[in-house]
Short mmCIF file of C-alpha atoms and ligand atoms in Angstrom, two decimals:
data_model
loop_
_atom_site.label_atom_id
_atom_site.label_comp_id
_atom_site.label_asym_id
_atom_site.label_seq_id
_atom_site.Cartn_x
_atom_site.Cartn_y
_atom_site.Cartn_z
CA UNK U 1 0.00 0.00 0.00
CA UNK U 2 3.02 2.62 0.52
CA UNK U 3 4.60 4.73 -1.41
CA UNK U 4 4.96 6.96 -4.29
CA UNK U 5 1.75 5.48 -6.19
CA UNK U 6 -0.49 6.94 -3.18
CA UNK U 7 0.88 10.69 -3.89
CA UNK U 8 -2.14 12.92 -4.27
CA UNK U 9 -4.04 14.33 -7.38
CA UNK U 10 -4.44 18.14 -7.02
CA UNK U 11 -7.84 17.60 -6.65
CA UNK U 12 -7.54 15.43 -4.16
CA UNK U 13 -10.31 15.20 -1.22
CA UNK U 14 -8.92 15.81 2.15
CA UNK U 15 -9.89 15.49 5.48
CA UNK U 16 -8.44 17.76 8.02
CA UNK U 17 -9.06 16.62 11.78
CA UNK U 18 -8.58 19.80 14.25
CA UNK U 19 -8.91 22.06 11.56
CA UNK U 20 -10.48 24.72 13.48
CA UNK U 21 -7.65 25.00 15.52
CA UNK U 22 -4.41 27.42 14.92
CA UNK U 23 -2.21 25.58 12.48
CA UNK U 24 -5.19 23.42 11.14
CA UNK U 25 -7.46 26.30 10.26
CA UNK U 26 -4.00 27.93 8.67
CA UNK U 27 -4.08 24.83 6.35
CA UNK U 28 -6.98 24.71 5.39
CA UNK U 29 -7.12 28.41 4.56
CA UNK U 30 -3.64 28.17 2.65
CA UNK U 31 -4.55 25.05 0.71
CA UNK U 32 -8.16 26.36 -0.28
CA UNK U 33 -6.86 29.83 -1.71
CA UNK U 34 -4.03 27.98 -3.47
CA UNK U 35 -4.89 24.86 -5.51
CA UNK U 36 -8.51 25.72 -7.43
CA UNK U 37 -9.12 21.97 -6.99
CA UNK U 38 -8.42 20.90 -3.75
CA UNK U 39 -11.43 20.02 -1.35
CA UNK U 40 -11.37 19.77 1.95
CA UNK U 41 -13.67 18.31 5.01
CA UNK U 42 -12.77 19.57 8.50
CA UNK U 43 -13.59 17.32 11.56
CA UNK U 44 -13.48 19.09 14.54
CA UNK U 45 -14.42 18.88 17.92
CA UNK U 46 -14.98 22.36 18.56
CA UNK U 47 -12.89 22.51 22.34
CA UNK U 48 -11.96 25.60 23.87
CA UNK U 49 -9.20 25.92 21.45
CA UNK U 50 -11.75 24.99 17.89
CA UNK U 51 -13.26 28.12 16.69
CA UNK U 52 -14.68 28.18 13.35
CA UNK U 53 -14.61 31.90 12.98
CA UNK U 54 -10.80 30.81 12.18
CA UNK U 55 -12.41 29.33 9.05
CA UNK U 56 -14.81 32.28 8.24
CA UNK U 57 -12.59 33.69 5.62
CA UNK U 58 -13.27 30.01 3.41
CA UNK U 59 -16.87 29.99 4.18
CA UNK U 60 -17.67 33.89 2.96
CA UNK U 61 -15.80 33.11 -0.40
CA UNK U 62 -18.74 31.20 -2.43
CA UNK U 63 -16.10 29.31 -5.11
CA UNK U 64 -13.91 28.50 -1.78
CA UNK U 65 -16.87 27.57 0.56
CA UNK U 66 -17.74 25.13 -2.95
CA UNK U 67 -15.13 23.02 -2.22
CA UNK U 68 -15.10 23.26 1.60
CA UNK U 69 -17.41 20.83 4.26
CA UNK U 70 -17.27 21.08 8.09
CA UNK U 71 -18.23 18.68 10.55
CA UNK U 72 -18.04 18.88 14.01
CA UNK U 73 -17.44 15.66 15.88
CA UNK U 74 -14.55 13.39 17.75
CA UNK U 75 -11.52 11.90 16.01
CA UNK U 76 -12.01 9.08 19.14
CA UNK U 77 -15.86 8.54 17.76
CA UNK U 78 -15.51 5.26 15.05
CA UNK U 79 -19.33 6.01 14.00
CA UNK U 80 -17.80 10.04 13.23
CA UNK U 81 -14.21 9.17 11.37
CA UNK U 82 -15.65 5.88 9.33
CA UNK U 83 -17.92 7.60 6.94
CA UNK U 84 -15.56 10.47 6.61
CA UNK U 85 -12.33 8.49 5.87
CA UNK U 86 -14.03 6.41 3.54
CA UNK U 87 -14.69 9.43 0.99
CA UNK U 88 -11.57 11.26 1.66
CA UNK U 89 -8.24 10.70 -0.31
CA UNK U 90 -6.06 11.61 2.39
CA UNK U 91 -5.93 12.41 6.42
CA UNK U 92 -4.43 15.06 7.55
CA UNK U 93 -4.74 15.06 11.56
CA UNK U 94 -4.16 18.55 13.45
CA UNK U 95 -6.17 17.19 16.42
CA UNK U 96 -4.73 17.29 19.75
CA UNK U 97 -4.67 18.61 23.11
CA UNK U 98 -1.68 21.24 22.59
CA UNK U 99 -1.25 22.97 25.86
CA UNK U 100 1.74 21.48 27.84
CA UNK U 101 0.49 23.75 30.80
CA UNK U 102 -2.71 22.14 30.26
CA UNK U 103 -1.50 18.46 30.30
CA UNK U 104 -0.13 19.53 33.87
CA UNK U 105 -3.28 20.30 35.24
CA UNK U 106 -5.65 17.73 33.71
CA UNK U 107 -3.96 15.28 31.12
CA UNK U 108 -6.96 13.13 30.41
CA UNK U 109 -7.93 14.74 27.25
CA UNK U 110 -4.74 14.87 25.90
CA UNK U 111 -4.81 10.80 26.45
CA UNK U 112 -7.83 10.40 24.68
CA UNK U 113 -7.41 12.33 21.80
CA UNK U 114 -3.21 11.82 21.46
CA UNK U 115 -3.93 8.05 21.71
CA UNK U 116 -7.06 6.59 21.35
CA UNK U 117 -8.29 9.35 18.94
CA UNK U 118 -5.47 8.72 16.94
CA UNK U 119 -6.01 4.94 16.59
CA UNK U 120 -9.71 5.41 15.69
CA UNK U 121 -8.01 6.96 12.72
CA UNK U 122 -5.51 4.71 11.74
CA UNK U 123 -8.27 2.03 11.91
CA UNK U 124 -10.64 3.64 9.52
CA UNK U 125 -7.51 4.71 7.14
CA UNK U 126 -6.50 0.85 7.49
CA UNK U 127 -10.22 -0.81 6.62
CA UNK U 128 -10.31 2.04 3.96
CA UNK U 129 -7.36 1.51 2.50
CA UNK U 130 -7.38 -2.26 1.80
CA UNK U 131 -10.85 -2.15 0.17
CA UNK U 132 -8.75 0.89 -2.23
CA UNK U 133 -6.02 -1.68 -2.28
CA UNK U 134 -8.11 -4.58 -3.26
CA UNK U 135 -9.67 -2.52 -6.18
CA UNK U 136 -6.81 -1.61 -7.71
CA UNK U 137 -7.23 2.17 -6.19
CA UNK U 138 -4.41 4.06 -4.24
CA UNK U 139 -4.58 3.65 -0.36
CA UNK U 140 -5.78 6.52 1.62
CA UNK U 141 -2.42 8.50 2.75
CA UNK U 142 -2.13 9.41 6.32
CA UNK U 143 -0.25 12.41 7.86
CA UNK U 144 0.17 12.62 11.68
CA UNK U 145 1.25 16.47 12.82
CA UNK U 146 3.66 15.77 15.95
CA UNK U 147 5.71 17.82 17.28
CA UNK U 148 9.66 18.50 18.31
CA UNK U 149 8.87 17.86 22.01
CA UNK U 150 8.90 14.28 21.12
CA UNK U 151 12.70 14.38 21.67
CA UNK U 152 12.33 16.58 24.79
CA UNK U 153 14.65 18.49 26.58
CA UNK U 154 18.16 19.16 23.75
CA UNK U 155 21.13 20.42 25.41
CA UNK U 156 22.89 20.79 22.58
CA UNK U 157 23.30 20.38 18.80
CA UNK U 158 19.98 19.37 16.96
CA UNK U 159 17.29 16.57 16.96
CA UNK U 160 17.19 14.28 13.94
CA UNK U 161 14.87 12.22 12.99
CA UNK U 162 16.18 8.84 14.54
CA UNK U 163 17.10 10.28 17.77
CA UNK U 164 15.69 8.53 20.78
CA UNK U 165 12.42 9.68 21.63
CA UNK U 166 12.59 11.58 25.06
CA UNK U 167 8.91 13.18 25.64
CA UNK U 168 8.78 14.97 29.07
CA UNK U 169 5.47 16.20 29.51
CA UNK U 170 1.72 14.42 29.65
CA UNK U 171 1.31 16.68 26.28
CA UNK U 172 4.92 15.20 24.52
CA UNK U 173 3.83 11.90 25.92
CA UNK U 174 0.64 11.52 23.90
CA UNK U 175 2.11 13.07 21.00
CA UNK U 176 4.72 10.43 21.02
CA UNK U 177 2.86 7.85 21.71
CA UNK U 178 0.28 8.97 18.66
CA UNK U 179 3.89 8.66 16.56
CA UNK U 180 4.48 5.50 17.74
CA UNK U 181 0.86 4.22 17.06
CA UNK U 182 1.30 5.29 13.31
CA UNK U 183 4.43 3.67 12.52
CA UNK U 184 2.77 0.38 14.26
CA UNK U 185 0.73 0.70 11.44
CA UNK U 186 2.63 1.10 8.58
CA UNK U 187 4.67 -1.99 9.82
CA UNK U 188 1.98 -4.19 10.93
CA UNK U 189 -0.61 -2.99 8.34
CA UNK U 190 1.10 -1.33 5.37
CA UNK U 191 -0.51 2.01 5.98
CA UNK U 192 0.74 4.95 3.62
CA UNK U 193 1.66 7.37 6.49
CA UNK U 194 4.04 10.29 7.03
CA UNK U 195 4.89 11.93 10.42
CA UNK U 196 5.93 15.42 10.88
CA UNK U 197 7.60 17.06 14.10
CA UNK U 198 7.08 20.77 13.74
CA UNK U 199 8.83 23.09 16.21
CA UNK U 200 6.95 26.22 18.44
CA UNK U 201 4.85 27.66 15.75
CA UNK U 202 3.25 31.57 15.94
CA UNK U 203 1.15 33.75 13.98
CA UNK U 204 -2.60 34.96 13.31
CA UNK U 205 -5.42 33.17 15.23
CA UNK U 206 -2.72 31.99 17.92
CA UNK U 207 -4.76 30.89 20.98
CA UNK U 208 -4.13 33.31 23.56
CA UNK U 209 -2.83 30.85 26.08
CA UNK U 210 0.34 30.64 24.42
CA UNK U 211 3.74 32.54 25.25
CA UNK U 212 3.81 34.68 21.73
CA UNK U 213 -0.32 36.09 21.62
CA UNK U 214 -0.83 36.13 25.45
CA UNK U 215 2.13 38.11 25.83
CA UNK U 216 1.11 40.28 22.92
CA UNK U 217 -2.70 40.53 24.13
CA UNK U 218 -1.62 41.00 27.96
CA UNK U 219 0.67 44.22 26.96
CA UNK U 220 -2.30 45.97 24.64
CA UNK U 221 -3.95 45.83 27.80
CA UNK U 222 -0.69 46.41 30.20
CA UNK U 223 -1.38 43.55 32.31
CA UNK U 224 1.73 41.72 33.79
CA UNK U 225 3.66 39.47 31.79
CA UNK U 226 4.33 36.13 33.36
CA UNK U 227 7.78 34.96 32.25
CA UNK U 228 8.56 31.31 33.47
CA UNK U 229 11.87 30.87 35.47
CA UNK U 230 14.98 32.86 34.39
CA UNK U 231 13.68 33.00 30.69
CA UNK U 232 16.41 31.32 29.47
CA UNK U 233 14.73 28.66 27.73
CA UNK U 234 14.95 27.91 24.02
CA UNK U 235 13.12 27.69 21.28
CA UNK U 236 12.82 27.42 17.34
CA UNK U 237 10.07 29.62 16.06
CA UNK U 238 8.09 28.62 13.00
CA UNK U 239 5.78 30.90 11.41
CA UNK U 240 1.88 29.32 11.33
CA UNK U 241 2.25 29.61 7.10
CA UNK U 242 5.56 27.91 6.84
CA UNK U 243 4.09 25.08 8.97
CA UNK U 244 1.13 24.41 7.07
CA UNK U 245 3.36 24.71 4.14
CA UNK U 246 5.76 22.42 4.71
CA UNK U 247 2.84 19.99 6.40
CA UNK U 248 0.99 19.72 2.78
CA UNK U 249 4.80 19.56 1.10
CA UNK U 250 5.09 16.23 3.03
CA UNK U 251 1.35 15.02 2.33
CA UNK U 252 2.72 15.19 -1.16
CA UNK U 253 6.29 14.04 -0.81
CA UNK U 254 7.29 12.31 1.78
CA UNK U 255 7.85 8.92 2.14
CA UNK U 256 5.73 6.23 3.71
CA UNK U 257 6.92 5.76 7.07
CA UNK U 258 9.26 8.45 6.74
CA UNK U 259 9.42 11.00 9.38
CA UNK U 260 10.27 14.88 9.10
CA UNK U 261 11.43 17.69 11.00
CA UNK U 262 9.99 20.87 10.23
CA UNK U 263 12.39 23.79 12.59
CA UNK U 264 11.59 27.47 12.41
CA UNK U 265 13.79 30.06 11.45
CA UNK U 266 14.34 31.51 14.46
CA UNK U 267 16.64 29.67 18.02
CA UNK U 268 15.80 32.28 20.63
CA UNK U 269 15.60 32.45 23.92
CA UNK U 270 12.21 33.47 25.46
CA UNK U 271 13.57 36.73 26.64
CA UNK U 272 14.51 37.98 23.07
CA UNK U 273 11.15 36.96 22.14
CA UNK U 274 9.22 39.15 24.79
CA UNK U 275 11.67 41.62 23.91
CA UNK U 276 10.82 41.49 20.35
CA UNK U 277 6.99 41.34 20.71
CA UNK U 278 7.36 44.40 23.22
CA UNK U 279 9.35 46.72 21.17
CA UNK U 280 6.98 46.31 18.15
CA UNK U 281 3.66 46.94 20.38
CA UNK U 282 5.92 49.85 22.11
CA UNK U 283 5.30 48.59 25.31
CA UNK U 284 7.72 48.23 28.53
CA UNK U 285 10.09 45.46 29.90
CA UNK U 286 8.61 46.79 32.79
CA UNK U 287 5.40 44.54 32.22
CA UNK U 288 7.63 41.34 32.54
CA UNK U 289 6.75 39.68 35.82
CA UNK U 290 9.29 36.23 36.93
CA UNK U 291 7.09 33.83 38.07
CA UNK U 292 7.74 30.13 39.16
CA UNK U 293 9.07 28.16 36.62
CA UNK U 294 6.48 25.49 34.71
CA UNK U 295 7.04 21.48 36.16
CA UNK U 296 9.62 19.71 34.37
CA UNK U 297 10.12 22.69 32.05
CA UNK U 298 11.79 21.71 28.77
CA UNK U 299 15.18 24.12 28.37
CA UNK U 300 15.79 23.89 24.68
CA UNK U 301 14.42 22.27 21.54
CA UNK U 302 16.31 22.32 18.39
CA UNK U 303 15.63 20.52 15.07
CA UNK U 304 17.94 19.27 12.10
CA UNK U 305 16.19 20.30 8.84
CA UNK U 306 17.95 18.59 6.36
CA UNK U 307 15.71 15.82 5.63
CA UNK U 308 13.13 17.96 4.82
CA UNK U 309 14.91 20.57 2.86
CA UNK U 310 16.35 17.40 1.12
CA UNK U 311 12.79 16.92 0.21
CA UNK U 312 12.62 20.57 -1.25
CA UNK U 313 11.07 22.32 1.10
CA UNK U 314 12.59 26.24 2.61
CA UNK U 315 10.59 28.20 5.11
CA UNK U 316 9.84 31.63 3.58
CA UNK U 317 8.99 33.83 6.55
CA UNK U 318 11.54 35.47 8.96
CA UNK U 319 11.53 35.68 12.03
CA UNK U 320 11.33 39.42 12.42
CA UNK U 321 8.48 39.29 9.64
CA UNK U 322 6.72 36.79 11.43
CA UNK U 323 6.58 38.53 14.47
CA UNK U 324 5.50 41.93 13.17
CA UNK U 325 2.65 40.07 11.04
CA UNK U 326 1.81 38.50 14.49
CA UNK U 327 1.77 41.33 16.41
CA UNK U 328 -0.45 44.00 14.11
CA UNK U 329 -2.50 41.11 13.32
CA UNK U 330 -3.50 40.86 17.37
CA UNK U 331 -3.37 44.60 17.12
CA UNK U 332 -6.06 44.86 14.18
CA UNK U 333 -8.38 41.46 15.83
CA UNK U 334 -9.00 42.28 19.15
CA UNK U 335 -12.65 41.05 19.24
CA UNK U 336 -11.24 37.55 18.00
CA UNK U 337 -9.17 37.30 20.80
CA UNK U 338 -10.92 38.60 23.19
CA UNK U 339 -13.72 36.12 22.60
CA UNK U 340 -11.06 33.48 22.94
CA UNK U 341 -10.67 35.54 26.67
CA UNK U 342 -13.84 34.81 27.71
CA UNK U 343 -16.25 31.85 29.30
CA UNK U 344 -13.70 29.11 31.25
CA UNK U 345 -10.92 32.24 30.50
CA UNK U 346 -10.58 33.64 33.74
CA UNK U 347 -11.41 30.89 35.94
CA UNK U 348 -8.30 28.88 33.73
CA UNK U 349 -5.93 31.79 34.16
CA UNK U 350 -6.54 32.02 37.85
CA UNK U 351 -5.53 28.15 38.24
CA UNK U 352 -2.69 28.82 36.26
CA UNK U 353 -1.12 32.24 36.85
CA UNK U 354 -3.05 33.48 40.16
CA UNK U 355 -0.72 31.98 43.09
CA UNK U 356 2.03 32.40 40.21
CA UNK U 357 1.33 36.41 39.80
CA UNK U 358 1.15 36.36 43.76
CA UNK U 359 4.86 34.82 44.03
CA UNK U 360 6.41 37.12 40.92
CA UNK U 361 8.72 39.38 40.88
CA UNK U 362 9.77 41.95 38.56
CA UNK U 363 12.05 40.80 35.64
CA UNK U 364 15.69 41.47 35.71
CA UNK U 365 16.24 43.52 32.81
CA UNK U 366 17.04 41.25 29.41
CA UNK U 367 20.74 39.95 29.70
CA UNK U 368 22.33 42.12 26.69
CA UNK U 369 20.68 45.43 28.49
P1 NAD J 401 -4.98 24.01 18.68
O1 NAD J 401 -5.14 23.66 20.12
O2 NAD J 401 -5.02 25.43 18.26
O3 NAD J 401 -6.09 23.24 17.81
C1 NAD J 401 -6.45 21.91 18.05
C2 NAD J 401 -7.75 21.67 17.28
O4 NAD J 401 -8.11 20.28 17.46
C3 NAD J 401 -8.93 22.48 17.81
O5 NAD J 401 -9.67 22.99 16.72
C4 NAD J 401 -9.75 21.47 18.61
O6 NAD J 401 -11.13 21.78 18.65
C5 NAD J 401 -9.47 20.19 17.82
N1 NAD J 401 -9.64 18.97 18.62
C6 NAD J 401 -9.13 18.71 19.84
N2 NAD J 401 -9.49 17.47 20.24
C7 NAD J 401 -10.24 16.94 19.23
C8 NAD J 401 -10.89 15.70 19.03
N3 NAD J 401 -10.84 14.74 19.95
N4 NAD J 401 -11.54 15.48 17.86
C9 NAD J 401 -11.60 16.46 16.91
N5 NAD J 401 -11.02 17.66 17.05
C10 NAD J 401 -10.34 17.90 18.19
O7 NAD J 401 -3.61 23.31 18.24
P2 NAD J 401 -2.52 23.81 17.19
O8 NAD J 401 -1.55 24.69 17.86
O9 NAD J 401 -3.18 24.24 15.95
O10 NAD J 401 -1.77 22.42 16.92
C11 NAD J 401 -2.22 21.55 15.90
C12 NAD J 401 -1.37 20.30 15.90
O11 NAD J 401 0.00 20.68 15.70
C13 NAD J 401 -1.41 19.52 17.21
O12 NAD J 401 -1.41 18.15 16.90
C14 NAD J 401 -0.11 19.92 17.91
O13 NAD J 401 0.35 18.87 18.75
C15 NAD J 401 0.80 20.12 16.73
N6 NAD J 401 1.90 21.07 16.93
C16 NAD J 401 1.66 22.32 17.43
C17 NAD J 401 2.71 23.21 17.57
C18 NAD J 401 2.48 24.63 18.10
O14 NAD J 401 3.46 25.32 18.39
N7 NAD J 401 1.25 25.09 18.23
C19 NAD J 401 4.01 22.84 17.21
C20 NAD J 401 4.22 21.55 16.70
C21 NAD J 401 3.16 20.68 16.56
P1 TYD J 402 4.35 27.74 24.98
O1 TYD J 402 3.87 28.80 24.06
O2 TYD J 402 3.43 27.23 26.03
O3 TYD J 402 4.90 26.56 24.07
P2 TYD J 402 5.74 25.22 24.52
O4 TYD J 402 5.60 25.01 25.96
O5 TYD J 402 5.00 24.19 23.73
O6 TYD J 402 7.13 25.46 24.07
O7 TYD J 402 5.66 28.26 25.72
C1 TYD J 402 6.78 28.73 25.01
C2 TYD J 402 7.85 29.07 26.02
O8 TYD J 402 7.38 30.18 26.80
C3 TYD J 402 8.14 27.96 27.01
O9 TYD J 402 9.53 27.98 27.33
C4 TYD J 402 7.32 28.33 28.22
C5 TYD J 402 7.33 29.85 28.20
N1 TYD J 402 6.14 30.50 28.78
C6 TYD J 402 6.28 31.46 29.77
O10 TYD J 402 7.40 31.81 30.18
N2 TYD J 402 5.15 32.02 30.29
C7 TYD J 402 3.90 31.67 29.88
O11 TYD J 402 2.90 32.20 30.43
C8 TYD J 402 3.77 30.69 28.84
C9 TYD J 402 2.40 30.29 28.34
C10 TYD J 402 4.92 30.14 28.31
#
């Protein structure tokens, strides 16, 4: 069933699980405007962090909205993914948990959909695919979105592909073990599947619990800025378009069983980031507030791209680019985010930051000042 003969037609019918999310809805947005034919279902569950109005752009454009279905249900429901699989071309799964703080405070969700969800997938793309198979019709390609926590904590150099899994937190943990699930099934069943690990991605319709848009949403309204620890720690930072980019690159390209890295184009530390998002909003360091550091806090993640750019793929957004996109972007949406900064909003940010904000100190200044 793998390999190059499953490789999709442009107008190929995809199914995009979690597509209302951040870097789902940024897919399915990118793919839409860009290849007249393509078609896409999104299944989504709709959880705190689904919104369709991340999809409203597709649905007001009629030709776009043509070509476009959305259904809201479980990737863990059989009765939900069967009928769905079964007139798709290809998976595409987005859907996850994707909070570490989150998976501190209550990991159960992240089980259900990082593991079992996952497997009610593989199962329908497995029953699927061997009717396909049987009738002389390409198999139903898979691609599983992981991530670059997978390896955890890097203290130096940069992950490739066959380094030892290392996952750290109830969030890396599921995602790993939804990796490990998939490549059970290209072994076992001959499943067409492709894996990517993408690193800390940013951009438009970022949920606001993360560092990059709570940071930038806290400062428009000059409320403290709760910086983890000595904010020292690392990371690569992808912009949301280069992700879904390189995502649908490998739908097309990769090999089955294959996994890729897809790094950002920017290793900074989370200092330099704050610093960056506060200078274009024109706000102060003065907002920064040290709080205790997260459980088990990863210090650095950094990816080897060279399988992937071996498969043709460059990022084409900078860093500072990214980031000033990002940042007007919050600036010119405020009702979008602060919808997303309402309902459970303030009793989750209490849990999270209250006894935090009560322990914080002001931030040293940043460590080249
Ligand atoms: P997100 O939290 O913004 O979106 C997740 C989406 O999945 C939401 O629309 C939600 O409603 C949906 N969903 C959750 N559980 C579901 C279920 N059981 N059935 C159907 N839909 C469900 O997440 P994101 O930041 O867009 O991340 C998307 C994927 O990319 C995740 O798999 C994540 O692990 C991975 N990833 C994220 C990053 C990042 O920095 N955000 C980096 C690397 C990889
Ligand atoms: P986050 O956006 O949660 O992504 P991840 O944990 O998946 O890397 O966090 C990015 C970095 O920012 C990480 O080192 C934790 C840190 N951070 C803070 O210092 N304060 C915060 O309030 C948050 C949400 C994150």
């Amino acid at each position: 069933m793998a390999g190059d003969s499953s490789r999709l037609a442009p107008d190929a019918r995809i199914l995009v699980t979690g597509g209302a999310g951040f870097i789902g809805s940024a897919y399915v947005r990118d793919v839409l405007a860009r290849r007249d034919g393509a078609r896409i279902t999104v299944l989504d569950k709709l959880t705190y962090a689904g919104n369709r109005a991340n999809l409203a752009a597709v649905e007001a454009d009629p030709e776009q909205a043509a070509r476009f279905s959305f259904v809201i249900g479980d990737i863990a429901d059989p009765e939900a993914v069967g009928p769905l699989v079964a007139e798709s071309d290809a998976v595409v799964n987005f859907a996850a948990e994707s909070h570490v703080d989150r998976s501190i405070l209550e990991p159960e969700a992240f089980l259900r959909t990082g593991v079992i969800g996952v497997h009610v997938l593989l199962e329908a793309v497995r029953i699927e695919s061997a009717a396909r198979v049987a009738a002389g019709r390409p198999a139903v390609r898979y691609l599983q979105v992981s991530t670059d926590e997978v390896y955890g904590s890097v203290a130096d150099g940069h992950s490739v592909e066959s380094d030892r899994l290392d996952p750290r937190s109830p969030y890396s943990a599921a995602k790993a073990a939804g990796e490990l699930l998939v490549n059970s099934y290209v072994v076992t069943h001959g499943v067409d599947a492709v894996v990517t690990r993408g690193s800390n991605t940013y951009g438009p319709f970022h949920h606001p619990e993360k560092l990059i848009p709570l940071f930038v949403t806290n400062a428009i309204d000059d409320q403290p800025l709760p910086m983890y620890g000595d904010g020292l720690q690392q990371r690569d930072w992808l912009f949301v378009s280069d992700h879904a980019g390189a995502i649908d690159h490998v739908l097309r390209h990769g090999t089955s069983g294959e996994t890729y890295n897809v790094p950002g184009s920017a290793e900074m530390v989370n200092r330099d980031v704050i610093a960056g998002l506060l200078e274009r909003l024109g706000k102060p360091w003065t907002l920064v507030r040290t709080v205790p550091d997260r459980p088990g806090h990863d210090r650095r993640y950094a990816l080897d791209g060279s399988k992937l750019a071996a498969l043709g793929w460059r990022n084409r957004t900078s860093f500072d680019d990214g980031l000033a996109t990002t940042v007007d972007w919050f600036r010119a949406n405020e009702a979008w985010w602060r919808a997303a900064k309402s309902g459970d909003w303030d009793a989750y940010y209490e849990r999270q930051y209250g006894a935090r904000l009560a322990a914080s100190s002001a931030a040293s200044t940043r460590p080249e000042a």
